[in-house]
């Protein structure tokens, strides 16, 4: 059975001085809230960390999809699971034992996700899929919102979808970067079923309406509409 699409607005594109209201504006329409944690080491940018996630968790019932763009996720990731994140995704490039960390995250109460950045091939990680709940394929270079979607990254999505089908795995295939009304259909067609959208949601006059539109476009391509 095909799972229905997950739309995960990224608060990176929201107004950081009004985070609680920005998240509440998508309550009831967003499936997950995507929280981009950047440490100015793994990526040049710096965003928010655990104290903000802990406070924001109390402001909404929408599940948190935490995307850790940080070095040493073995040290920092479990605290996000303990803070109530639904899914915690760490980067393959920053972790030498992804299976161990995925197990730790699941034991700490969250789903476990592995992110693959623009310049990283996905093949070496296909064997790890049974240990993961989510695989996040970057469709840009991680670090900043508002970048142009890279369609050539969708080959990685196709590879993961093929392997998930062959092995009958239950895994969410998430895409992140440049997802908008003019790109989401291509990503869905390639096999993605979870879609991060920052600018396309929070840059829209009506974020909730933007989410509904994105979901309808994805669902149609996934054969669900
Ligand atoms: C960038 C982040 C993305 C970012 C996407 O490294 O991982 O989640 O917020 O922003 P848009 O949707 O604007 O490309
Ligand atoms: Zn992200």
mmCIF file of C-alpha atoms and ligand atoms in Angstrom:
data_model
loop_
_atom_site.group_PDB
_atom_site.id
_atom_site.type_symbol
_atom_site.label_atom_id
_atom_site.label_comp_id
_atom_site.label_asym_id
_atom_site.label_seq_id
_atom_site.Cartn_x
_atom_site.Cartn_y
_atom_site.Cartn_z
ATOM 1 C CA UNK A 1 0.000 0.000 0.000
ATOM 2 C CA UNK A 2 1.267 3.481 -0.819
ATOM 3 C CA UNK A 3 1.590 5.745 2.218
ATOM 4 C CA UNK A 4 0.020 9.181 1.961
ATOM 5 C CA UNK A 5 2.438 12.059 1.481
ATOM 6 C CA UNK A 6 3.992 13.810 4.445
ATOM 7 C CA UNK A 7 4.387 17.564 4.105
ATOM 8 C CA UNK A 8 6.981 18.936 6.525
ATOM 9 C CA UNK A 9 7.289 22.731 6.481
ATOM 10 C CA UNK A 10 10.742 23.925 7.532
ATOM 11 C CA UNK A 11 10.688 26.643 10.162
ATOM 12 C CA UNK A 12 14.051 27.814 8.829
ATOM 13 C CA UNK A 13 12.010 30.016 6.479
ATOM 14 C CA UNK A 14 9.701 31.286 9.231
ATOM 15 C CA UNK A 15 9.993 34.347 11.467
ATOM 16 C CA UNK A 16 12.328 33.216 14.290
ATOM 17 C CA UNK A 17 11.015 35.944 16.598
ATOM 18 C CA UNK A 18 7.547 34.348 16.448
ATOM 19 C CA UNK A 19 8.331 30.640 16.256
ATOM 20 C CA UNK A 20 5.366 29.416 18.322
ATOM 21 C CA UNK A 21 2.859 31.363 16.225
ATOM 22 C CA UNK A 22 4.534 30.294 13.003
ATOM 23 C CA UNK A 23 4.188 26.652 13.996
ATOM 24 C CA UNK A 24 0.617 27.138 15.175
ATOM 25 C CA UNK A 25 -0.231 28.631 11.773
ATOM 26 C CA UNK A 26 0.339 25.214 10.194
ATOM 27 C CA UNK A 27 -1.368 23.165 12.927
ATOM 28 C CA UNK A 28 -3.990 20.962 11.335
ATOM 29 C CA UNK A 29 -2.461 21.113 7.858
ATOM 30 C CA UNK A 30 1.213 20.153 8.254
ATOM 31 C CA UNK A 31 2.059 16.498 8.927
ATOM 32 C CA UNK A 32 5.424 17.213 10.535
ATOM 33 C CA UNK A 33 7.329 20.380 11.442
ATOM 34 C CA UNK A 34 10.849 20.239 10.007
ATOM 35 C CA UNK A 35 13.402 21.706 12.413
ATOM 36 C CA UNK A 36 16.821 22.463 10.912
ATOM 37 C CA UNK A 37 19.536 22.342 13.552
ATOM 38 C CA UNK A 38 22.858 23.736 12.241
ATOM 39 C CA UNK A 39 26.032 24.094 14.276
ATOM 40 C CA UNK A 40 28.355 26.306 12.198
ATOM 41 C CA UNK A 41 30.737 23.319 11.924
ATOM 42 C CA UNK A 42 29.074 20.638 9.833
ATOM 43 C CA UNK A 43 27.555 23.458 7.777
ATOM 44 C CA UNK A 44 28.613 27.130 7.790
ATOM 45 C CA UNK A 45 25.220 28.294 8.996
ATOM 46 C CA UNK A 46 24.007 28.490 12.608
ATOM 47 C CA UNK A 47 20.367 28.117 13.630
ATOM 48 C CA UNK A 48 18.750 26.727 16.752
ATOM 49 C CA UNK A 49 19.449 23.924 19.189
ATOM 50 C CA UNK A 50 18.008 21.879 21.983
ATOM 51 C CA UNK A 51 16.649 24.657 24.281
ATOM 52 C CA UNK A 52 14.549 26.090 21.450
ATOM 53 C CA UNK A 53 13.312 22.661 20.397
ATOM 54 C CA UNK A 54 12.373 21.853 23.996
ATOM 55 C CA UNK A 55 10.411 25.105 24.384
ATOM 56 C CA UNK A 56 8.750 24.872 20.989
ATOM 57 C CA UNK A 57 7.698 21.272 21.639
ATOM 58 C CA UNK A 58 5.272 22.630 24.249
ATOM 59 C CA UNK A 59 3.684 25.058 21.781
ATOM 60 C CA UNK A 60 2.257 22.529 19.309
ATOM 61 C CA UNK A 61 1.059 18.981 18.864
ATOM 62 C CA UNK A 62 2.532 18.612 15.366
ATOM 63 C CA UNK A 63 5.257 15.930 15.308
ATOM 64 C CA UNK A 64 8.805 17.314 15.074
ATOM 65 C CA UNK A 65 11.076 16.168 12.272
ATOM 66 C CA UNK A 66 14.492 17.258 13.522
ATOM 67 C CA UNK A 67 17.212 17.525 10.860
ATOM 68 C CA UNK A 68 20.590 17.651 12.544
ATOM 69 C CA UNK A 69 23.232 19.313 10.382
ATOM 70 C CA UNK A 70 25.846 18.979 13.097
ATOM 71 C CA UNK A 71 29.132 17.226 13.771
ATOM 72 C CA UNK A 72 29.236 14.478 16.371
ATOM 73 C CA UNK A 73 25.544 13.495 16.235
ATOM 74 C CA UNK A 74 26.321 10.459 18.428
ATOM 75 C CA UNK A 75 26.831 12.908 21.247
ATOM 76 C CA UNK A 76 23.934 15.293 20.608
ATOM 77 C CA UNK A 77 21.151 13.470 18.778
ATOM 78 C CA UNK A 78 19.636 11.365 21.596
ATOM 79 C CA UNK A 79 18.681 14.494 23.575
ATOM 80 C CA UNK A 80 16.382 15.555 20.736
ATOM 81 C CA UNK A 81 14.587 12.215 20.954
ATOM 82 C CA UNK A 82 14.297 12.678 24.711
ATOM 83 C CA UNK A 83 12.941 16.205 24.140
ATOM 84 C CA UNK A 84 10.015 14.653 22.286
ATOM 85 C CA UNK A 85 11.030 14.769 18.626
ATOM 86 C CA UNK A 86 9.040 12.332 16.504
ATOM 87 C CA UNK A 87 11.891 11.744 14.064
ATOM 88 C CA UNK A 88 15.573 12.599 14.449
ATOM 89 C CA UNK A 89 17.681 12.641 11.291
ATOM 90 C CA UNK A 90 21.481 12.862 11.373
ATOM 91 C CA UNK A 91 23.939 13.110 8.481
ATOM 92 C CA UNK A 92 25.786 10.124 7.043
ATOM 93 C CA UNK A 93 28.846 12.351 6.514
ATOM 94 C CA UNK A 94 29.030 13.128 10.239
ATOM 95 C CA UNK A 95 28.558 9.658 11.668
ATOM 96 C CA UNK A 96 30.831 6.620 11.555
ATOM 97 C CA UNK A 97 28.272 4.146 12.928
ATOM 98 C CA UNK A 98 24.796 5.073 11.651
ATOM 99 C CA UNK A 99 23.254 1.758 12.697
ATOM 100 C CA UNK A 100 24.352 2.199 16.307
ATOM 101 C CA UNK A 101 23.002 5.739 16.426
ATOM 102 C CA UNK A 102 19.716 4.687 14.811
ATOM 103 C CA UNK A 103 19.324 2.035 17.510
ATOM 104 C CA UNK A 104 20.096 4.571 20.235
ATOM 105 C CA UNK A 105 17.512 6.982 18.834
ATOM 106 C CA UNK A 106 14.831 4.309 18.663
ATOM 107 C CA UNK A 107 15.623 3.298 22.237
ATOM 108 C CA UNK A 108 15.300 6.962 23.248
ATOM 109 C CA UNK A 109 11.801 7.040 21.803
ATOM 110 C CA UNK A 110 12.053 8.596 18.350
ATOM 111 C CA UNK A 111 12.181 7.394 14.785
ATOM 112 C CA UNK A 112 15.645 7.343 13.225
ATOM 113 C CA UNK A 113 16.593 9.097 10.011
ATOM 114 C CA UNK A 114 19.749 9.220 7.921
ATOM 115 C CA UNK A 115 20.473 12.226 5.682
ATOM 116 C CA UNK A 116 22.540 12.079 2.509
ATOM 117 C CA UNK A 117 24.036 15.391 1.407
ATOM 118 C CA UNK A 118 24.417 16.535 -2.197
ATOM 119 C CA UNK A 119 27.927 15.174 -2.769
ATOM 120 C CA UNK A 120 27.417 11.821 -1.043
ATOM 121 C CA UNK A 121 26.422 8.712 -3.013
ATOM 122 C CA UNK A 122 23.568 6.692 -1.558
ATOM 123 C CA UNK A 123 24.706 3.191 -2.626
ATOM 124 C CA UNK A 124 26.894 2.490 0.444
ATOM 125 C CA UNK A 125 23.903 3.195 2.677
ATOM 126 C CA UNK A 126 21.268 1.063 0.966
ATOM 127 C CA UNK A 127 22.134 -1.870 3.205
ATOM 128 C CA UNK A 128 21.292 0.189 6.277
ATOM 129 C CA UNK A 129 17.692 0.836 5.252
ATOM 130 C CA UNK A 130 16.233 -1.889 7.528
ATOM 131 C CA UNK A 131 17.619 -0.012 10.551
ATOM 132 C CA UNK A 132 16.097 3.327 9.546
ATOM 133 C CA UNK A 133 12.628 4.849 9.627
ATOM 134 C CA UNK A 134 13.502 7.743 7.341
ATOM 135 C CA UNK A 135 16.111 8.461 4.717
ATOM 136 C CA UNK A 136 16.481 12.093 3.779
ATOM 137 C CA UNK A 137 17.886 12.834 0.346
ATOM 138 C CA UNK A 138 19.140 16.402 0.086
ATOM 139 C CA UNK A 139 18.055 18.009 -3.174
ATOM 140 C CA UNK A 140 20.435 20.914 -2.489
ATOM 141 C CA UNK A 141 23.717 21.246 -0.571
ATOM 142 C CA UNK A 142 22.784 21.305 3.122
ATOM 143 C CA UNK A 143 23.195 24.614 4.926
ATOM 144 C CA UNK A 144 20.788 27.220 3.644
ATOM 145 C CA UNK A 145 17.157 27.558 2.641
ATOM 146 C CA UNK A 146 16.017 29.148 -0.596
ATOM 147 C CA UNK A 147 18.372 27.266 -2.929
ATOM 148 C CA UNK A 148 17.415 25.875 -6.333
ATOM 149 C CA UNK A 149 16.178 22.263 -6.494
ATOM 150 C CA UNK A 150 18.663 19.826 -8.088
ATOM 151 C CA UNK A 151 16.703 17.261 -10.141
ATOM 152 C CA UNK A 152 19.785 15.061 -10.600
ATOM 153 C CA UNK A 153 19.542 14.152 -6.896
ATOM 154 C CA UNK A 154 16.373 12.221 -7.688
ATOM 155 C CA UNK A 155 18.433 9.300 -8.979
ATOM 156 C CA UNK A 156 19.247 8.649 -5.327
ATOM 157 C CA UNK A 157 15.542 8.682 -4.482
ATOM 158 C CA UNK A 158 14.920 6.136 -7.254
ATOM 159 C CA UNK A 159 17.719 3.894 -5.934
ATOM 160 C CA UNK A 160 16.280 3.949 -2.422
ATOM 161 C CA UNK A 161 12.723 3.355 -3.626
ATOM 162 C CA UNK A 162 13.842 0.391 -5.725
ATOM 163 C CA UNK A 163 15.679 -1.188 -2.799
ATOM 164 C CA UNK A 164 12.763 -0.527 -0.423
ATOM 165 C CA UNK A 165 10.393 -2.218 -2.860
ATOM 166 C CA UNK A 166 12.626 -5.230 -3.476
ATOM 167 C CA UNK A 167 13.122 -5.803 0.253
ATOM 168 C CA UNK A 168 9.581 -4.788 1.208
ATOM 169 C CA UNK A 169 10.823 -2.169 3.671
ATOM 170 C CA UNK A 170 8.720 0.365 5.489
ATOM 171 C CA UNK A 171 10.726 3.550 5.225
ATOM 172 C CA UNK A 172 9.904 7.159 4.537
ATOM 173 C CA UNK A 173 11.896 8.656 1.675
ATOM 174 C CA UNK A 174 12.171 12.362 2.366
ATOM 175 C CA UNK A 175 13.453 15.100 0.080
ATOM 176 C CA UNK A 176 14.748 18.435 1.329
ATOM 177 C CA UNK A 177 15.701 21.539 -0.635
ATOM 178 C CA UNK A 178 13.905 23.583 -3.245
ATOM 179 C CA UNK A 179 10.657 21.632 -2.906
ATOM 180 C CA UNK A 180 7.791 23.760 -4.221
ATOM 181 C CA UNK A 181 4.744 23.503 -6.479
ATOM 182 C CA UNK A 182 6.953 23.275 -9.563
ATOM 183 C CA UNK A 183 9.271 20.534 -8.229
ATOM 184 C CA UNK A 184 7.295 18.323 -5.829
ATOM 185 C CA UNK A 185 5.700 16.234 -8.567
ATOM 186 C CA UNK A 186 9.085 15.167 -9.959
ATOM 187 C CA UNK A 187 10.220 14.165 -6.466
ATOM 188 C CA UNK A 188 7.021 12.181 -5.854
ATOM 189 C CA UNK A 189 7.339 10.453 -9.204
ATOM 190 C CA UNK A 190 10.893 9.401 -8.299
ATOM 191 C CA UNK A 191 9.557 7.720 -5.166
ATOM 192 C CA UNK A 192 9.714 10.306 -2.394
ATOM 193 C CA UNK A 193 6.826 10.280 0.087
ATOM 194 C CA UNK A 194 7.896 12.957 2.596
ATOM 195 C CA UNK A 195 8.553 16.505 1.460
ATOM 196 C CA UNK A 196 10.298 19.314 3.328
ATOM 197 C CA UNK A 197 9.318 22.783 2.175
ATOM 198 C CA UNK A 198 10.639 25.980 3.731
ATOM 199 C CA UNK A 199 10.350 28.902 1.359
ATOM 200 C CA UNK A 200 7.376 27.368 -0.490
ATOM 201 C CA UNK A 201 5.330 27.318 2.728
ATOM 202 C CA UNK A 202 6.558 30.199 4.874
ATOM 203 C CA UNK A 203 7.211 32.448 1.902
ATOM 204 C CA UNK A 204 3.592 32.031 0.792
ATOM 205 C CA UNK A 205 0.873 34.518 1.710
ATOM 206 C CA UNK A 206 -1.182 31.629 3.140
ATOM 207 C CA UNK A 207 1.106 28.854 4.506
ATOM 208 C CA UNK A 208 -1.770 26.436 5.196
ATOM 209 C CA UNK A 209 -3.062 26.800 1.655
ATOM 210 C CA UNK A 210 0.458 26.250 0.296
ATOM 211 C CA UNK A 211 0.679 22.982 2.261
ATOM 212 C CA UNK A 212 -2.674 21.747 0.920
ATOM 213 C CA UNK A 213 -1.577 22.504 -2.623
ATOM 214 C CA UNK A 214 1.754 20.713 -2.200
ATOM 215 C CA UNK A 215 0.028 17.681 -0.691
ATOM 216 C CA UNK A 216 -2.484 17.493 -3.540
ATOM 217 C CA UNK A 217 0.280 17.683 -6.163
ATOM 218 C CA UNK A 218 2.307 14.961 -4.443
ATOM 219 C CA UNK A 219 -0.684 12.696 -3.830
ATOM 220 C CA UNK A 220 -1.720 12.878 -7.480
ATOM 221 C CA UNK A 221 1.742 11.739 -8.590
ATOM 222 C CA UNK A 222 1.750 8.991 -5.988
ATOM 223 C CA UNK A 223 -1.492 7.664 -7.428
ATOM 224 C CA UNK A 224 -3.521 8.623 -4.354
ATOM 225 C CA UNK A 225 -5.756 11.362 -5.661
HETATM 226 C C1 LIG B 1 18.735 23.376 4.327
HETATM 227 C C2 LIG B 1 17.629 22.755 5.123
HETATM 228 C C3 LIG B 1 16.286 22.787 4.512
HETATM 229 C C4 LIG B 1 15.753 24.162 4.184
HETATM 230 C C5 LIG B 1 14.923 24.003 2.951
HETATM 231 O O1 LIG B 1 19.946 22.800 4.607
HETATM 232 O O2 LIG B 1 17.914 21.398 5.406
HETATM 233 O O3 LIG B 1 15.354 22.090 5.311
HETATM 234 O O4 LIG B 1 14.994 24.728 5.194
HETATM 235 O O5 LIG B 1 14.533 25.240 2.511
HETATM 236 P P1 LIG B 1 13.820 25.449 1.109
HETATM 237 O O6 LIG B 1 12.559 24.642 1.130
HETATM 238 O O7 LIG B 1 13.579 26.916 1.064
HETATM 239 O O8 LIG B 1 14.751 24.964 0.042
HETATM 240 ZN ZN1 LIG B 2 16.324 20.327 6.464
#
